[in-house]
mmCIF file of C-alpha atoms and ligand atoms in Angstrom:
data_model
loop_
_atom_site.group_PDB
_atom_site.id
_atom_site.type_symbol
_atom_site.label_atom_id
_atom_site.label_comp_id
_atom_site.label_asym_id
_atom_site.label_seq_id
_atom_site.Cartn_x
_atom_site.Cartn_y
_atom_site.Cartn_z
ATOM 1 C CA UNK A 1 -14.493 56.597 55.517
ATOM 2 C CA UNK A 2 -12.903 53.413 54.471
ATOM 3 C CA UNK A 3 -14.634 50.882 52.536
ATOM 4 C CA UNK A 4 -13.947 47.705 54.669
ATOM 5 C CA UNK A 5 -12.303 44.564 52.399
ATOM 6 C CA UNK A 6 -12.749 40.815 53.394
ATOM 7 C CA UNK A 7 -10.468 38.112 51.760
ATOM 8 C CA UNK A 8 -10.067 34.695 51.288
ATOM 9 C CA UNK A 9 -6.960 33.324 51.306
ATOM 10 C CA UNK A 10 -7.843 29.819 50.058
ATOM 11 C CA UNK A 11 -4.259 28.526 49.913
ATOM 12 C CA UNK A 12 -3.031 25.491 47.901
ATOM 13 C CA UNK A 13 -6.836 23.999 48.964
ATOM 14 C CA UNK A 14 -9.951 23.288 46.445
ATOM 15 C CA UNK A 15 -9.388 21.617 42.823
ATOM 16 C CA UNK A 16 -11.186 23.692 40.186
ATOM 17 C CA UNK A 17 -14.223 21.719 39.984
ATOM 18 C CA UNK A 18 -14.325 21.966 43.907
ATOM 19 C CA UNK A 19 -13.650 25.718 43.421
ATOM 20 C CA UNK A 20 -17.077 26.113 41.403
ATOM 21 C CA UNK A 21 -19.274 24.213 43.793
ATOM 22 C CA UNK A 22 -17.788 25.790 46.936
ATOM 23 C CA UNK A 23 -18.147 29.629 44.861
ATOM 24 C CA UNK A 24 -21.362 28.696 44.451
ATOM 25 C CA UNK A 25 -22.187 28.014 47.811
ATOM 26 C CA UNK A 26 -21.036 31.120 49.397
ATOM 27 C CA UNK A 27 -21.945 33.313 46.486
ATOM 28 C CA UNK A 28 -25.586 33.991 48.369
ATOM 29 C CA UNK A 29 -23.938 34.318 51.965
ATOM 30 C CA UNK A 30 -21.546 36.802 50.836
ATOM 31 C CA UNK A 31 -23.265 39.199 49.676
ATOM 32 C CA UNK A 32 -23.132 42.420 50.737
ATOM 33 C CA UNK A 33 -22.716 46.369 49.498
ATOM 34 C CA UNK A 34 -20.876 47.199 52.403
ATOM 35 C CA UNK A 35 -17.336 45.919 51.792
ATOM 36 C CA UNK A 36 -15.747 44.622 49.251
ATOM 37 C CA UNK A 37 -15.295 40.649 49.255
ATOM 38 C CA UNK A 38 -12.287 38.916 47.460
ATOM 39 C CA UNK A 39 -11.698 34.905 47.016
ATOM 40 C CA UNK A 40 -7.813 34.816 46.628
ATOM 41 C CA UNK A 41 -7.514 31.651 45.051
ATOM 42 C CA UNK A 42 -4.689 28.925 43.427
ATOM 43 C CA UNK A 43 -3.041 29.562 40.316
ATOM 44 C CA UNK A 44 -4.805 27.026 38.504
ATOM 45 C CA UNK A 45 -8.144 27.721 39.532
ATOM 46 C CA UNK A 46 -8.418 31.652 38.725
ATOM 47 C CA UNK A 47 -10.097 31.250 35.160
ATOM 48 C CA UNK A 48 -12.639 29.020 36.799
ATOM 49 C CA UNK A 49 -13.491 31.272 39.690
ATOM 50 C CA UNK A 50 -13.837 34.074 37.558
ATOM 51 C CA UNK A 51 -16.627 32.276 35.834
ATOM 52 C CA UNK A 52 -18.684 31.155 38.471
ATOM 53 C CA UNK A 53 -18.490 34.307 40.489
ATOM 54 C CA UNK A 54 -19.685 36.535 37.449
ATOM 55 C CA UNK A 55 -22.481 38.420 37.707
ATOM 56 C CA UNK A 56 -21.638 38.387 42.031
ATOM 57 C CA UNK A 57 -19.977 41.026 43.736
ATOM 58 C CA UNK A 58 -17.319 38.063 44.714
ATOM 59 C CA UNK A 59 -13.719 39.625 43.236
ATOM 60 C CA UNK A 60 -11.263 36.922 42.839
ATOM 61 C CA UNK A 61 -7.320 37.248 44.032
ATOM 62 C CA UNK A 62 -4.126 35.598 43.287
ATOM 63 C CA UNK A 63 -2.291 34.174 45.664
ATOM 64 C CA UNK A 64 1.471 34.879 44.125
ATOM 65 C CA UNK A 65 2.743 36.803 40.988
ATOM 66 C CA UNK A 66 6.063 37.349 40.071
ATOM 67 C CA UNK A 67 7.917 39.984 39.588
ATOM 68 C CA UNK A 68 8.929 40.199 35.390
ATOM 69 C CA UNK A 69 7.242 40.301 32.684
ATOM 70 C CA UNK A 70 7.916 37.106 31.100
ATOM 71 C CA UNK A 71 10.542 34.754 30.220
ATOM 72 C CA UNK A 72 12.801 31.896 31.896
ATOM 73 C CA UNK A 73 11.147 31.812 34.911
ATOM 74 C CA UNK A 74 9.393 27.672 35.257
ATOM 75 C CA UNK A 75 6.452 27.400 36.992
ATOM 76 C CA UNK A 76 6.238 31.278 37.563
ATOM 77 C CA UNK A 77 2.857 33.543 36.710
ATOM 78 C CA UNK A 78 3.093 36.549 35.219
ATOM 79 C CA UNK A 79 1.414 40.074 35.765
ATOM 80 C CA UNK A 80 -0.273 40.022 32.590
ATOM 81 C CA UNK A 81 -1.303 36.729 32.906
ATOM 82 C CA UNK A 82 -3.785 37.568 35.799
ATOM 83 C CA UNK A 83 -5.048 40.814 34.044
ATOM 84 C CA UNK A 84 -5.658 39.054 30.841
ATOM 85 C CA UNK A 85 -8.323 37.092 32.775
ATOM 86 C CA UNK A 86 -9.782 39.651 34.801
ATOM 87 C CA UNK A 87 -7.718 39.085 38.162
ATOM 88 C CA UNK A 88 -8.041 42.149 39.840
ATOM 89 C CA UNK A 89 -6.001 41.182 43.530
ATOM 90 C CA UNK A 90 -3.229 39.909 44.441
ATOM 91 C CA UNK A 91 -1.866 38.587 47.517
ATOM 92 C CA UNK A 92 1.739 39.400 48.105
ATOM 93 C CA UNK A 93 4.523 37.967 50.657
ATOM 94 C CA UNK A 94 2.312 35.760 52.452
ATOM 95 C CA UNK A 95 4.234 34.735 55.540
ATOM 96 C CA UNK A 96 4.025 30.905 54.136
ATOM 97 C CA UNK A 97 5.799 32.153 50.974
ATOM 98 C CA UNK A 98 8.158 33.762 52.890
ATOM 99 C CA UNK A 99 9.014 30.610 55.166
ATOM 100 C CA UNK A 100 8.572 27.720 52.582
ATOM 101 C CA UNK A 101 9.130 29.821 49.229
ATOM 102 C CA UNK A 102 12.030 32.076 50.306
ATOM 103 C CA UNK A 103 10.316 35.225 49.559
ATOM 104 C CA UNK A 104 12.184 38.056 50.825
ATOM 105 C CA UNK A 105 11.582 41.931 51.944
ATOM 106 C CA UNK A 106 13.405 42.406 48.610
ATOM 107 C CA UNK A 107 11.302 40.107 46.566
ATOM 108 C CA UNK A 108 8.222 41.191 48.145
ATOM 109 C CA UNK A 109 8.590 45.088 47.368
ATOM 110 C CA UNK A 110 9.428 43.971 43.491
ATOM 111 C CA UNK A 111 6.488 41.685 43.489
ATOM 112 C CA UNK A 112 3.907 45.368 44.429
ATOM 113 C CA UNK A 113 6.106 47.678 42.200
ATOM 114 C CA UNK A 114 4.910 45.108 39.556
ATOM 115 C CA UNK A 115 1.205 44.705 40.413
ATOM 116 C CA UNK A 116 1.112 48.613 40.798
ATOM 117 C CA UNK A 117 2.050 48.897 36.852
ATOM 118 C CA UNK A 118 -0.380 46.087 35.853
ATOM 119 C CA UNK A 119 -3.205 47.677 37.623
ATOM 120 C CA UNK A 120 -3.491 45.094 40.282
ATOM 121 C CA UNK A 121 -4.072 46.019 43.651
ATOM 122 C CA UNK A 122 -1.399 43.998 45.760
ATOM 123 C CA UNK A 123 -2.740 42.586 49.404
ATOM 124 C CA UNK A 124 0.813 42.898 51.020
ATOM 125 C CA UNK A 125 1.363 40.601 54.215
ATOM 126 C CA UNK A 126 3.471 41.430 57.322
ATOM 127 C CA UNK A 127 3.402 39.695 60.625
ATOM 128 C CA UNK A 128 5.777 38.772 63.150
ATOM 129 C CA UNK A 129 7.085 35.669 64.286
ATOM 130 C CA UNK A 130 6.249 34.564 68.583
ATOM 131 C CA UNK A 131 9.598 34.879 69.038
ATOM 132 C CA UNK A 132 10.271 38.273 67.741
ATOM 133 C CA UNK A 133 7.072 39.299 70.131
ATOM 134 C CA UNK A 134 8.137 37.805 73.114
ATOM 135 C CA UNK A 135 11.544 39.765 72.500
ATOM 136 C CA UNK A 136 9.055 43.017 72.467
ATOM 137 C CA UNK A 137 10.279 44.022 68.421
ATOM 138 C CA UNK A 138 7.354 43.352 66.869
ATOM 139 C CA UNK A 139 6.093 47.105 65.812
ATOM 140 C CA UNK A 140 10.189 47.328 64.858
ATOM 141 C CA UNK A 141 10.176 44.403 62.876
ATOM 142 C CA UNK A 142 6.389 45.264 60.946
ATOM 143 C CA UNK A 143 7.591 48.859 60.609
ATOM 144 C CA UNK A 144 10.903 47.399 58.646
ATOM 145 C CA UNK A 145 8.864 44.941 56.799
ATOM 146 C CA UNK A 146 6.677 47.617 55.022
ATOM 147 C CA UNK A 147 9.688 50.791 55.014
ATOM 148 C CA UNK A 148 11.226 47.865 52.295
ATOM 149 C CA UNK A 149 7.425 46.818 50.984
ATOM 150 C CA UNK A 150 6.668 50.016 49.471
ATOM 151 C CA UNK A 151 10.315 51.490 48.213
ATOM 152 C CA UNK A 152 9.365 53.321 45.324
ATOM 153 C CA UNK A 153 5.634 52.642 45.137
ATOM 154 C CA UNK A 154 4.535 56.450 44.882
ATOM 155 C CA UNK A 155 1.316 58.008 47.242
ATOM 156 C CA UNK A 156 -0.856 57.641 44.589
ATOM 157 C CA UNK A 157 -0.420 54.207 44.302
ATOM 158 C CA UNK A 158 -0.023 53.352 48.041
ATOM 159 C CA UNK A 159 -3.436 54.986 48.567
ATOM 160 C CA UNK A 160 -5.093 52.050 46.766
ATOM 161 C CA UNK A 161 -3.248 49.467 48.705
ATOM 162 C CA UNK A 162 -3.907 46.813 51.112
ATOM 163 C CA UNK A 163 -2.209 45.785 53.690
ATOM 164 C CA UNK A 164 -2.474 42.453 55.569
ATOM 165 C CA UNK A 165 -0.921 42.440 59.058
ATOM 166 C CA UNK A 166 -1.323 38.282 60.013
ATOM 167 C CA UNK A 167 0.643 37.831 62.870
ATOM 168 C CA UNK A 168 2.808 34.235 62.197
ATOM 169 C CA UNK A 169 1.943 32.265 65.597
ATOM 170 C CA UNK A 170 -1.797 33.246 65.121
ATOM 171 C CA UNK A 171 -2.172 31.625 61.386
ATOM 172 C CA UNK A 172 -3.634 28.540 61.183
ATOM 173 C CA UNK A 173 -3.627 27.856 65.055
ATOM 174 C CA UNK A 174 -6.771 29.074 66.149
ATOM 175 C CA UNK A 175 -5.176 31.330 68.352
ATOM 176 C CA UNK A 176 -6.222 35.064 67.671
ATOM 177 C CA UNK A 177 -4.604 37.853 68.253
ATOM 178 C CA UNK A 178 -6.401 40.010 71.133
ATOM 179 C CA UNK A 179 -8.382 42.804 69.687
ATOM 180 C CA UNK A 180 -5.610 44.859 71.532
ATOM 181 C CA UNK A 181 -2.810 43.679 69.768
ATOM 182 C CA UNK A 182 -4.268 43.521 66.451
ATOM 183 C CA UNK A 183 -5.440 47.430 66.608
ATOM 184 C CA UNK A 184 -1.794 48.353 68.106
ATOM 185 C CA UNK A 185 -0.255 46.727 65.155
ATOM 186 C CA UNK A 186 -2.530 48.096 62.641
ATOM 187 C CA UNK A 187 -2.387 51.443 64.139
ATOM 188 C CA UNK A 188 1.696 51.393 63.856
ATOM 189 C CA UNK A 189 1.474 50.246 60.457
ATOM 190 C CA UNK A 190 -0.975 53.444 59.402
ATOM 191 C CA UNK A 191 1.692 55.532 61.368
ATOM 192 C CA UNK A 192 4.933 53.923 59.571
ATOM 193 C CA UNK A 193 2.488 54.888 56.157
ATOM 194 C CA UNK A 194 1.658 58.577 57.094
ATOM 195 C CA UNK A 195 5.739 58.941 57.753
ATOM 196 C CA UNK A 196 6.644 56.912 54.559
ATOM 197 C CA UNK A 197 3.986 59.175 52.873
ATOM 198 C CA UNK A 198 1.675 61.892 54.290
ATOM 199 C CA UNK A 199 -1.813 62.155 56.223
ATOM 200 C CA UNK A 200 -3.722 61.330 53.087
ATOM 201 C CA UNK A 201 -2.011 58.480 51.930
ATOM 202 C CA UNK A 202 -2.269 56.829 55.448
ATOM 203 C CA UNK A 203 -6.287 57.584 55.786
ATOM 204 C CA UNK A 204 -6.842 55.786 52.535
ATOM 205 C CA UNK A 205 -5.113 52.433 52.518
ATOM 206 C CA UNK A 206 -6.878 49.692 53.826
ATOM 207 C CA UNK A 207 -5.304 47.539 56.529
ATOM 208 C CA UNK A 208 -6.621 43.665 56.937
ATOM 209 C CA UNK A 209 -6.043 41.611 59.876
ATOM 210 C CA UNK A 210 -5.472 38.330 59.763
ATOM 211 C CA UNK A 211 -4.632 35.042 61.730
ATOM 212 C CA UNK A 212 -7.601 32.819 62.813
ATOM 213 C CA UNK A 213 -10.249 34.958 61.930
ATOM 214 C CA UNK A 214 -13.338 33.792 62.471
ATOM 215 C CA UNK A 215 -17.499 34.071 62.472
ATOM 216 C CA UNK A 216 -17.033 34.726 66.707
ATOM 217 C CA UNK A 217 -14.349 37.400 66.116
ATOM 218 C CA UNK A 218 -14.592 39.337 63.046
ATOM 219 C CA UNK A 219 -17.294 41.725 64.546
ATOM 220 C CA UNK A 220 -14.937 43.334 67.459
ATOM 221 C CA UNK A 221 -11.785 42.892 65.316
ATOM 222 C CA UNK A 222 -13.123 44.932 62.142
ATOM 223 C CA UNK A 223 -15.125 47.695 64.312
ATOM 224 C CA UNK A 224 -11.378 48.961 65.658
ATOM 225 C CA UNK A 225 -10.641 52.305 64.228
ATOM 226 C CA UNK A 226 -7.484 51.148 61.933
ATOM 227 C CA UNK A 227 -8.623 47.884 61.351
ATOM 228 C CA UNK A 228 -10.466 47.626 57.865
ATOM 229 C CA UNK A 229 -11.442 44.453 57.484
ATOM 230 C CA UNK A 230 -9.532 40.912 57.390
ATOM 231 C CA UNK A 231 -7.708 38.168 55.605
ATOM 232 C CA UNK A 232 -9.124 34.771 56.160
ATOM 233 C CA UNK A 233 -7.576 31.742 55.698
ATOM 234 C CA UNK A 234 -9.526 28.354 57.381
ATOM 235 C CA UNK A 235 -12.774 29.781 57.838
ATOM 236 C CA UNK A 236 -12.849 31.090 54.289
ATOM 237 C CA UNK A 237 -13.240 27.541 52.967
ATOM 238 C CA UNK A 238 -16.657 27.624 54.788
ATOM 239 C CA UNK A 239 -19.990 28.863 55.064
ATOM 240 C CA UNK A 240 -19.069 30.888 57.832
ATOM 241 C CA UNK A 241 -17.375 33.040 55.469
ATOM 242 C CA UNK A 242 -20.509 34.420 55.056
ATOM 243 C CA UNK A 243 -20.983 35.906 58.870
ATOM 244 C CA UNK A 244 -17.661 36.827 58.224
ATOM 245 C CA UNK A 245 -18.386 39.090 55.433
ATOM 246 C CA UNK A 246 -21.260 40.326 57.160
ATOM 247 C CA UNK A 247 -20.059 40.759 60.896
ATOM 248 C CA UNK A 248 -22.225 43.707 61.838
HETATM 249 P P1 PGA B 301 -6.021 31.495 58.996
HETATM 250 O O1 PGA B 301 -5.053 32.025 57.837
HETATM 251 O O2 PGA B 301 -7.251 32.365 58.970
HETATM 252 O O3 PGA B 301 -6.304 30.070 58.642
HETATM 253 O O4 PGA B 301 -5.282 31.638 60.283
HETATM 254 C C1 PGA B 301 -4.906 33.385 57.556
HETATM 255 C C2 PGA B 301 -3.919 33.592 56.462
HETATM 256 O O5 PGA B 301 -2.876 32.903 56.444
HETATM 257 O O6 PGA B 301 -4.122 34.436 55.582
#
């Protein structure tokens, strides 16, 4: 049985002093022992979430990393960086990275080989565009998307992954992805693993949904048999968070 994960994906919202007052007001409402809840958060505010969620079962996330170890690389966070504070998640090839950041299949796949050897467990994003699924490519396109994702990343490593499928036209619109769609996709994705990999490897990794998520439609979205839990943008900047994390 999968242990179901619920993220926030705070985005470039929340200055740190915000961070602390808003972690402690979902701190109570999130609790739970039956998933595991992570507050990806901006750069500049990890050290400050770590604090205030100590002592709660509130893990907090990255929302970018890049891919060496150090060096010339301005305005770029390394690997060790995060795990010298205690960042234990981080969210790779966001869609919004990909679009405004130029991220690339390439990019992204560098970007988990790295947070596999730092001991960070990546949250890698896929999602297709409403064009490419009015053109009918979408499982195609997601089944491309993670082939290049997980080049070299081994079974053992894969097994511990996440894996966000966030449909593009459903982010930030407030227009969900049926519960249809979403377990189709999800489903692919856990086949595309089990070929990449074997049976095993594709019965352990965890695979989010995410795109509009909210308090009304986390319950039927996480109780689908390949869905594992979500990644939630908006409505993790709110107390509804908290129904959320605790759909049933
Ligand atoms: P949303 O964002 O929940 O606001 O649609 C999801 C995401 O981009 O991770």
């Amino acid at each position: 049985m999968r242990r179901k994960i619920i993220a926030g994906n705070w985005k470039m919202n929340k200055t740190p002093s915000e961070t602390v007052t808003l972690i402690n007001e979902l701190k109570p409402l999130v609790a739970t022992e039956d998933a595991d809840v992570v507050f990806c958060v901006p750069a500049i505010s990890l050290t400050t979430a770590i604090e205030a969620a100590k002592g709660s079962n509130i893990n907090i996330g990255a929302e970018n990393m890049y891919f060496e170890e150090n060096g010339a690389f301005t305005g770029e966070i390394a690997p060790n960086m995060l795990t010298d504070i205690g960042v234990k998640y981080v969210i790779i090839g966001h869609s919004e990275r990909r679009e405004y950041f130029a991220e690339t299949d390439e990019t992204v796949n560098k970007k988990v080989l790295k947070a596999f050897e730092h001991g960070i467990t990546p949250i890698v994003c896929c999602g297709e565009s409403l064009a490419q699924r009015e053109q009918g490519v979408t499982i195609d396109f997601i089944r491309t998307q993670i082939k290049i994702a997980f080049v070299n990343v081994t079974a053992e490593q894969a097994k511990t992954a996440v894996i966000a499928y966030e449909p593009i036209w459903a982010i930030g619109t407030g227009k969900v992805a049926t519960t249809e769609q979403a377990q189709e996709v999800c489903a692919a994705i856990r086949v595309c693993i089990s070929e990449i990999y074997d049976e095993a490897t594709a019965a352990a990794i965890r695979i989010q949904y995410g795109g509009s998520v909210s308090a009304a439609s986390a319950a039927e979205l996480f109780s689908q048999p390949d869905i594992d839990g979500g990644l939630v943008g908006g409505a993790s900047l709110k107390p509804d968070f908290g129904k959320i994390v605790n759909y049933k």
